[in-house]
Short mmCIF file of C-alpha atoms and ligand atoms in Angstrom, two decimals:
data_model
loop_
_atom_site.label_atom_id
_atom_site.label_comp_id
_atom_site.label_asym_id
_atom_site.label_seq_id
_atom_site.Cartn_x
_atom_site.Cartn_y
_atom_site.Cartn_z
CA CYS A 1127 39.35 -53.31 1.48
CA SER A 1128 40.30 -56.62 3.00
CA PHE A 1129 37.90 -59.36 4.09
CA LYS A 1130 38.54 -58.70 7.81
CA HIS A 1131 36.82 -55.36 7.34
CA ALA A 1132 33.88 -57.06 5.67
CA ARG A 1133 32.70 -58.42 9.04
CA PHE A 1134 32.19 -54.86 10.27
CA LEU A 1135 30.43 -53.73 7.16
CA LEU A 1136 27.84 -56.45 7.53
CA ARG A 1137 27.06 -55.52 11.12
CA GLY A 1138 26.14 -52.01 10.02
CA PRO A 1139 27.84 -48.62 10.41
CA HIS A 1140 26.64 -48.04 13.99
CA THR A 1141 28.86 -50.90 15.23
CA TRP A 1142 32.10 -49.69 13.65
CA VAL A 1143 33.03 -47.35 16.52
CA HIS A 1144 33.84 -50.32 18.83
CA GLN A 1145 36.71 -51.44 16.62
CA PHE A 1146 37.44 -48.09 14.94
CA PRO A 1147 37.02 -45.28 17.53
CA ILE A 1148 38.01 -42.77 14.81
CA ALA A 1149 34.39 -43.24 13.63
CA GLN A 1150 33.44 -40.56 16.18
CA SER A 1151 36.25 -38.17 15.27
CA SER A 1152 35.83 -34.77 13.59
CA ARG A 1153 36.96 -35.49 10.01
CA GLN A 1154 34.58 -38.31 9.01
CA SER A 1155 32.76 -38.99 5.73
CA PRO A 1156 30.28 -38.96 4.08
CA VAL A 1157 28.60 -35.63 4.84
CA ASP A 1158 25.48 -33.77 3.77
CA LEU A 1159 26.66 -31.17 1.23
CA ARG A 1160 24.37 -28.41 2.48
CA SER A 1161 24.40 -25.24 0.35
CA SER A 1162 24.32 -23.23 3.61
CA GLU A 1163 27.72 -24.74 4.51
CA THR A 1164 29.42 -24.42 1.10
CA HIS A 1165 31.54 -21.42 0.04
CA PHE A 1166 32.64 -20.59 -3.51
CA ASP A 1167 36.46 -20.53 -3.68
CA ALA A 1168 37.79 -18.73 -6.80
CA LYS A 1169 41.28 -20.12 -6.11
CA LEU A 1170 40.12 -23.70 -6.84
CA GLN A 1171 41.69 -25.00 -10.08
CA PRO A 1172 39.99 -27.31 -12.60
CA LEU A 1173 40.62 -31.04 -12.06
CA ASN A 1174 43.15 -32.49 -14.51
CA TYR A 1175 43.77 -36.09 -15.63
CA ASP A 1176 46.88 -36.57 -17.70
CA ASP A 1177 46.10 -37.92 -21.16
CA LYS A 1178 47.42 -41.42 -20.38
CA ALA A 1179 44.19 -42.16 -18.51
CA THR A 1180 43.35 -45.38 -20.33
CA SER A 1181 44.73 -48.29 -18.35
CA SER A 1182 42.57 -50.47 -16.19
CA ARG A 1183 42.78 -53.95 -14.85
CA MET A 1184 40.70 -56.33 -12.89
CA LEU A 1185 37.03 -56.02 -12.11
CA ASN A 1186 36.05 -58.10 -9.12
CA ASN A 1187 33.38 -58.62 -6.57
CA ASN A 1188 35.19 -58.52 -3.24
CA GLY A 1189 32.06 -59.25 -1.27
CA LEU A 1190 31.58 -55.58 -0.43
CA SER A 1191 31.18 -53.95 -3.80
CA PHE A 1192 32.64 -54.38 -7.25
CA LYS A 1193 36.12 -52.89 -7.49
CA LEU A 1194 38.01 -52.03 -10.66
CA SER A 1195 41.72 -52.02 -9.80
CA PHE A 1196 44.25 -49.99 -11.78
CA ASP A 1197 47.94 -50.66 -12.27
CA ASP A 1198 49.37 -47.68 -10.37
CA SER A 1199 52.98 -48.77 -10.88
CA SER A 1200 53.78 -48.89 -14.61
CA ASP A 1201 51.40 -46.68 -16.61
CA PRO A 1202 49.71 -44.68 -13.84
CA CYS A 1203 46.56 -42.67 -14.43
CA VAL A 1204 47.44 -39.38 -12.74
CA LEU A 1205 45.07 -36.77 -11.30
CA ASN A 1206 46.19 -33.26 -10.31
CA GLY A 1207 44.80 -29.72 -10.10
CA GLY A 1208 41.51 -29.06 -8.32
CA PRO A 1209 42.19 -28.64 -4.60
CA LEU A 1210 45.19 -30.98 -4.80
CA ASP A 1211 48.89 -30.32 -4.28
CA GLY A 1212 50.92 -32.70 -6.41
CA ASP A 1213 50.05 -35.84 -8.36
CA PHE A 1214 47.57 -38.50 -7.27
CA ARG A 1215 47.53 -41.95 -8.90
CA LEU A 1216 44.25 -43.76 -9.57
CA ASN A 1217 44.34 -47.04 -7.60
CA GLN A 1218 40.76 -48.34 -7.81
CA LEU A 1219 37.19 -47.38 -8.43
CA HIS A 1220 34.06 -48.86 -6.85
CA MET A 1221 30.46 -47.93 -6.25
CA HIS A 1222 27.88 -47.67 -3.45
CA TRP A 1223 24.25 -48.42 -4.15
CA GLY A 1224 21.03 -49.14 -2.32
CA CYS A 1225 18.25 -51.60 -2.98
CA ASP A 1226 15.25 -51.16 -5.28
CA LYS A 1227 13.41 -48.54 -3.26
CA LEU A 1228 16.27 -47.08 -1.18
CA PRO A 1229 18.77 -44.66 -2.74
CA GLY A 1230 22.38 -45.65 -2.29
CA SER A 1231 24.62 -42.60 -2.52
CA GLU A 1232 26.80 -41.89 0.53
CA HIS A 1233 27.10 -38.13 0.16
CA ILE A 1234 23.78 -36.29 -0.04
CA VAL A 1235 23.02 -32.78 -1.31
CA ASP A 1236 20.80 -30.60 0.87
CA GLY A 1237 19.41 -33.80 2.37
CA ASN A 1238 18.73 -35.49 -0.99
CA ALA A 1239 20.33 -38.82 -1.94
CA TYR A 1240 21.02 -40.26 -5.39
CA ALA A 1241 20.53 -43.86 -6.61
CA ALA A 1242 24.24 -44.63 -6.38
CA GLU A 1243 27.69 -43.05 -6.03
CA LEU A 1244 30.89 -43.91 -7.93
CA HIS A 1245 34.19 -43.48 -6.05
CA MET A 1246 37.53 -43.10 -7.85
CA VAL A 1247 40.29 -43.61 -5.26
CA HIS A 1248 43.70 -41.94 -5.83
CA TRP A 1249 46.82 -41.75 -3.63
CA ASN A 1250 49.41 -38.97 -3.30
CA SER A 1251 52.35 -40.25 -5.38
CA SER A 1252 54.22 -36.93 -4.97
CA LYS A 1253 54.70 -37.62 -1.24
CA TYR A 1254 54.19 -41.38 -0.69
CA SER A 1255 55.40 -44.55 -2.39
CA SER A 1256 52.26 -46.70 -2.24
CA MET A 1257 48.55 -46.70 -1.53
CA GLN A 1258 49.15 -48.64 1.69
CA GLN A 1259 51.56 -45.94 2.92
CA ALA A 1260 49.31 -43.07 1.83
CA VAL A 1261 46.02 -44.44 3.20
CA THR A 1262 46.87 -43.45 6.79
CA GLN A 1263 48.23 -39.96 6.00
CA PRO A 1264 46.07 -36.79 6.31
CA ASP A 1265 47.03 -35.74 2.74
CA GLY A 1266 47.36 -39.31 1.46
CA LEU A 1267 44.23 -39.85 -0.65
CA ALA A 1268 41.92 -38.03 -3.05
CA VAL A 1269 38.58 -39.63 -3.88
CA ILE A 1270 36.35 -38.29 -6.66
CA GLY A 1271 32.68 -38.99 -5.95
CA VAL A 1272 30.26 -39.02 -8.88
CA PHE A 1273 26.52 -39.24 -8.21
CA ILE A 1274 24.53 -41.72 -10.33
CA GLN A 1275 20.86 -41.28 -11.17
CA VAL A 1276 18.51 -43.34 -13.32
CA GLY A 1277 17.69 -41.66 -16.60
CA LYS A 1278 18.88 -41.95 -20.16
CA GLU A 1279 21.81 -44.32 -20.53
CA HIS A 1280 25.25 -42.85 -19.82
CA GLU A 1281 26.16 -40.99 -22.98
CA HIS A 1282 29.86 -41.90 -22.98
CA LYS A 1283 29.03 -45.60 -22.67
CA GLU A 1284 32.15 -45.79 -20.44
CA LEU A 1285 30.08 -46.82 -17.42
CA LYS A 1286 28.35 -49.35 -19.72
CA LYS A 1287 31.73 -51.10 -20.16
CA ILE A 1288 31.55 -51.79 -16.42
CA THR A 1289 27.85 -52.58 -15.97
CA ASP A 1290 27.88 -54.93 -19.02
CA LEU A 1291 30.49 -57.06 -17.27
CA LEU A 1292 28.87 -57.16 -13.81
CA PRO A 1293 26.67 -60.19 -14.66
CA LYS A 1294 29.95 -62.07 -15.16
CA ILE A 1295 31.14 -61.37 -11.60
CA THR A 1296 27.90 -61.74 -9.65
CA ASN A 1297 29.52 -64.23 -7.24
CA GLU A 1298 31.89 -63.03 -4.55
CA GLY A 1299 35.55 -63.55 -5.39
CA SER A 1300 34.97 -63.64 -9.15
CA LYS A 1301 37.25 -61.48 -11.30
CA ILE A 1302 37.31 -60.45 -14.93
CA GLU A 1303 39.73 -58.50 -17.10
CA LEU A 1304 38.59 -55.05 -18.22
CA SER A 1305 41.20 -52.98 -20.03
CA GLY A 1306 41.04 -49.72 -21.98
CA LEU A 1307 38.61 -47.99 -19.64
CA ASN A 1308 39.12 -44.21 -19.71
CA PRO A 1309 38.38 -42.81 -16.22
CA LEU A 1310 38.21 -39.31 -17.71
CA LEU A 1311 35.01 -40.40 -19.47
CA LEU A 1312 33.46 -41.43 -16.17
CA LEU A 1313 33.35 -37.78 -15.12
CA PRO A 1314 30.26 -35.68 -15.89
CA SER A 1315 30.50 -32.97 -18.55
CA SER A 1316 30.35 -30.18 -15.95
CA THR A 1317 33.60 -29.61 -14.06
CA ALA A 1318 31.76 -28.16 -11.02
CA TYR A 1319 32.66 -29.87 -7.73
CA TRP A 1320 32.57 -29.55 -3.95
CA THR A 1321 35.70 -30.35 -1.91
CA TYR A 1322 36.28 -30.93 1.81
CA LEU A 1323 38.65 -32.87 4.09
CA GLY A 1324 37.21 -36.22 5.19
CA SER A 1325 37.77 -39.93 5.57
CA LEU A 1326 37.28 -43.39 4.11
CA THR A 1327 33.53 -44.10 4.39
CA THR A 1328 34.09 -47.71 5.46
CA PRO A 1329 36.51 -49.29 7.95
CA PRO A 1330 39.31 -48.51 8.63
CA LEU A 1331 37.78 -44.97 8.29
CA HIS A 1332 41.24 -43.32 8.04
CA GLU A 1333 40.97 -39.49 7.95
CA SER A 1334 43.19 -39.33 4.87
CA VAL A 1335 40.81 -38.26 2.08
CA THR A 1336 40.54 -34.97 0.22
CA TRP A 1337 37.00 -35.46 -1.11
CA ILE A 1338 36.07 -34.06 -4.52
CA VAL A 1339 32.34 -34.58 -5.19
CA MET A 1340 31.12 -33.69 -8.68
CA LYS A 1341 27.98 -31.57 -8.74
CA GLU A 1342 26.45 -33.01 -11.93
CA PRO A 1343 25.26 -36.64 -11.69
CA LEU A 1344 25.78 -39.29 -14.38
CA SER A 1345 22.67 -40.98 -15.79
CA ILE A 1346 22.36 -44.74 -16.22
CA SER A 1347 19.45 -46.86 -17.44
CA LYS A 1348 17.22 -48.89 -15.16
CA GLN A 1349 18.80 -52.03 -16.64
CA GLN A 1350 22.28 -50.80 -15.71
CA LEU A 1351 21.16 -50.07 -12.14
CA LYS A 1352 19.57 -53.54 -11.99
CA ALA A 1353 22.91 -55.08 -13.07
CA ILE A 1354 24.59 -53.26 -10.20
CA GLN A 1355 21.92 -54.25 -7.69
CA SER A 1356 22.05 -57.90 -8.76
CA LEU A 1357 25.56 -58.55 -7.45
CA TYR A 1358 25.56 -61.35 -4.86
CA PHE A 1359 28.05 -62.49 -2.29
CA LEU A 1360 28.46 -65.80 -0.57
CA ARG A 1361 27.66 -65.59 3.14
CA SER A 1362 27.73 -68.81 5.21
CA GLY A 1363 27.11 -70.96 2.17
CA LYS A 1364 24.20 -69.05 0.67
CA TYR A 1365 24.07 -66.25 -1.85
CA GLU A 1366 22.74 -62.98 -0.57
CA ARG A 1367 22.23 -59.79 -2.49
CA LEU A 1368 25.20 -57.46 -2.09
CA LEU A 1369 23.90 -54.55 -0.08
CA ASN A 1370 26.35 -51.85 0.76
CA ASN A 1371 25.92 -50.76 4.33
CA ASN A 1372 26.13 -47.18 3.22
CA ARG A 1373 27.22 -45.00 6.08
CA PRO A 1374 24.85 -42.14 7.01
CA PRO A 1375 26.10 -38.53 6.79
CA GLN A 1376 28.58 -37.60 9.55
CA PRO A 1377 28.88 -34.29 11.50
CA LEU A 1378 30.78 -31.54 9.66
CA ALA A 1379 32.25 -30.58 13.10
CA GLY A 1380 33.18 -27.11 11.90
CA ARG A 1381 34.66 -28.16 8.53
CA LYS A 1382 34.16 -25.86 5.56
CA ILE A 1383 33.00 -27.24 2.20
CA ARG A 1384 34.48 -25.34 -0.74
CA ALA A 1385 32.68 -25.09 -4.11
CA SER A 1386 34.43 -24.61 -7.46
CA PHE A 1387 31.29 -22.91 -8.77
CA LYS A 1388 29.14 -19.95 -7.72
N1 SUA B 2309 34.33 -45.53 0.13
S1 SUA B 2309 35.78 -44.86 0.09
O1 SUA B 2309 36.08 -44.41 -1.26
O2 SUA B 2309 35.84 -43.85 1.12
C1 SUA B 2309 36.97 -46.07 0.50
C2 SUA B 2309 38.09 -46.24 -0.32
C3 SUA B 2309 39.04 -47.20 0.02
C4 SUA B 2309 38.87 -47.98 1.19
N2 SUA B 2309 39.78 -48.95 1.57
C5 SUA B 2309 41.13 -48.90 1.31
S2 SUA B 2309 41.88 -47.68 0.56
O3 SUA B 2309 41.87 -49.98 1.67
C6 SUA B 2309 43.24 -49.98 1.21
C7 SUA B 2309 43.92 -51.10 1.90
C8 SUA B 2309 44.24 -50.68 3.28
C9 SUA B 2309 45.54 -50.41 3.68
C10 SUA B 2309 45.63 -50.08 5.02
S3 SUA B 2309 44.08 -50.12 5.71
C11 SUA B 2309 43.28 -50.54 4.25
C12 SUA B 2309 37.74 -47.81 1.99
C13 SUA B 2309 36.79 -46.85 1.64
ZN1 ZN B 2310 33.43 -45.73 -1.59
#
């Protein structure tokens, strides 16, 4: 998101409500995915990426996270199925992490957090003509969340294509070309997921996201997590470690969480 939102991120999530009153509304994210609140829904379809899922563009450090932007105009990478009606185009992916001791996932499962969380942000291209138009609509976005834990290195090596390049964009504003990334390979082998209606987890907090959180985490090596945690950004002339102000879990406020698995 744009720099003007960065100011709010750095002041911490508890200050966002002053500028974005929607922060206290009833469809906010992230949430605690408590098994007592989830219900198996046999009608949920498997997620489907069309086979053209190979294009990717610029990796950059926008001062808030690293963001890998996709060209959603010419050769779109299209997601459908799951809980979704219609086609959703992949626009960008980014990650949330903590610092050495603190876990950094945004969603948590029965109160437990993971080391990091990958977000793949898609917009509803069946109903809207751009990400900017879709981002404010209740059925505008679909974000796939993938938990990341430290363990054996990611078997597909797809995530390694990203973490290997992070040392080249440690400074805010730096960009680097990364093409040929296959988002399909960033998904865990199990297709099991939770889904619920929520919001962007950072300002402007629009309540436009159908969240799809994969149950099985991806594993990365300690070195890969270190590469992620060693991103810096320039703040008033000095480099500081990039720390995502990960938002704490928000009230479900009566929302149901559906599970694609028993
Ligand atoms: N962490 S998250 O995946 O919920 C997430 C994803 C995108 C964004 N920001 C977006 S989509 O900004 C798009 C540009 C925009 C247009 C109108 S307001 C922001 C914020 C949080
Ligand atoms: Zn995110």
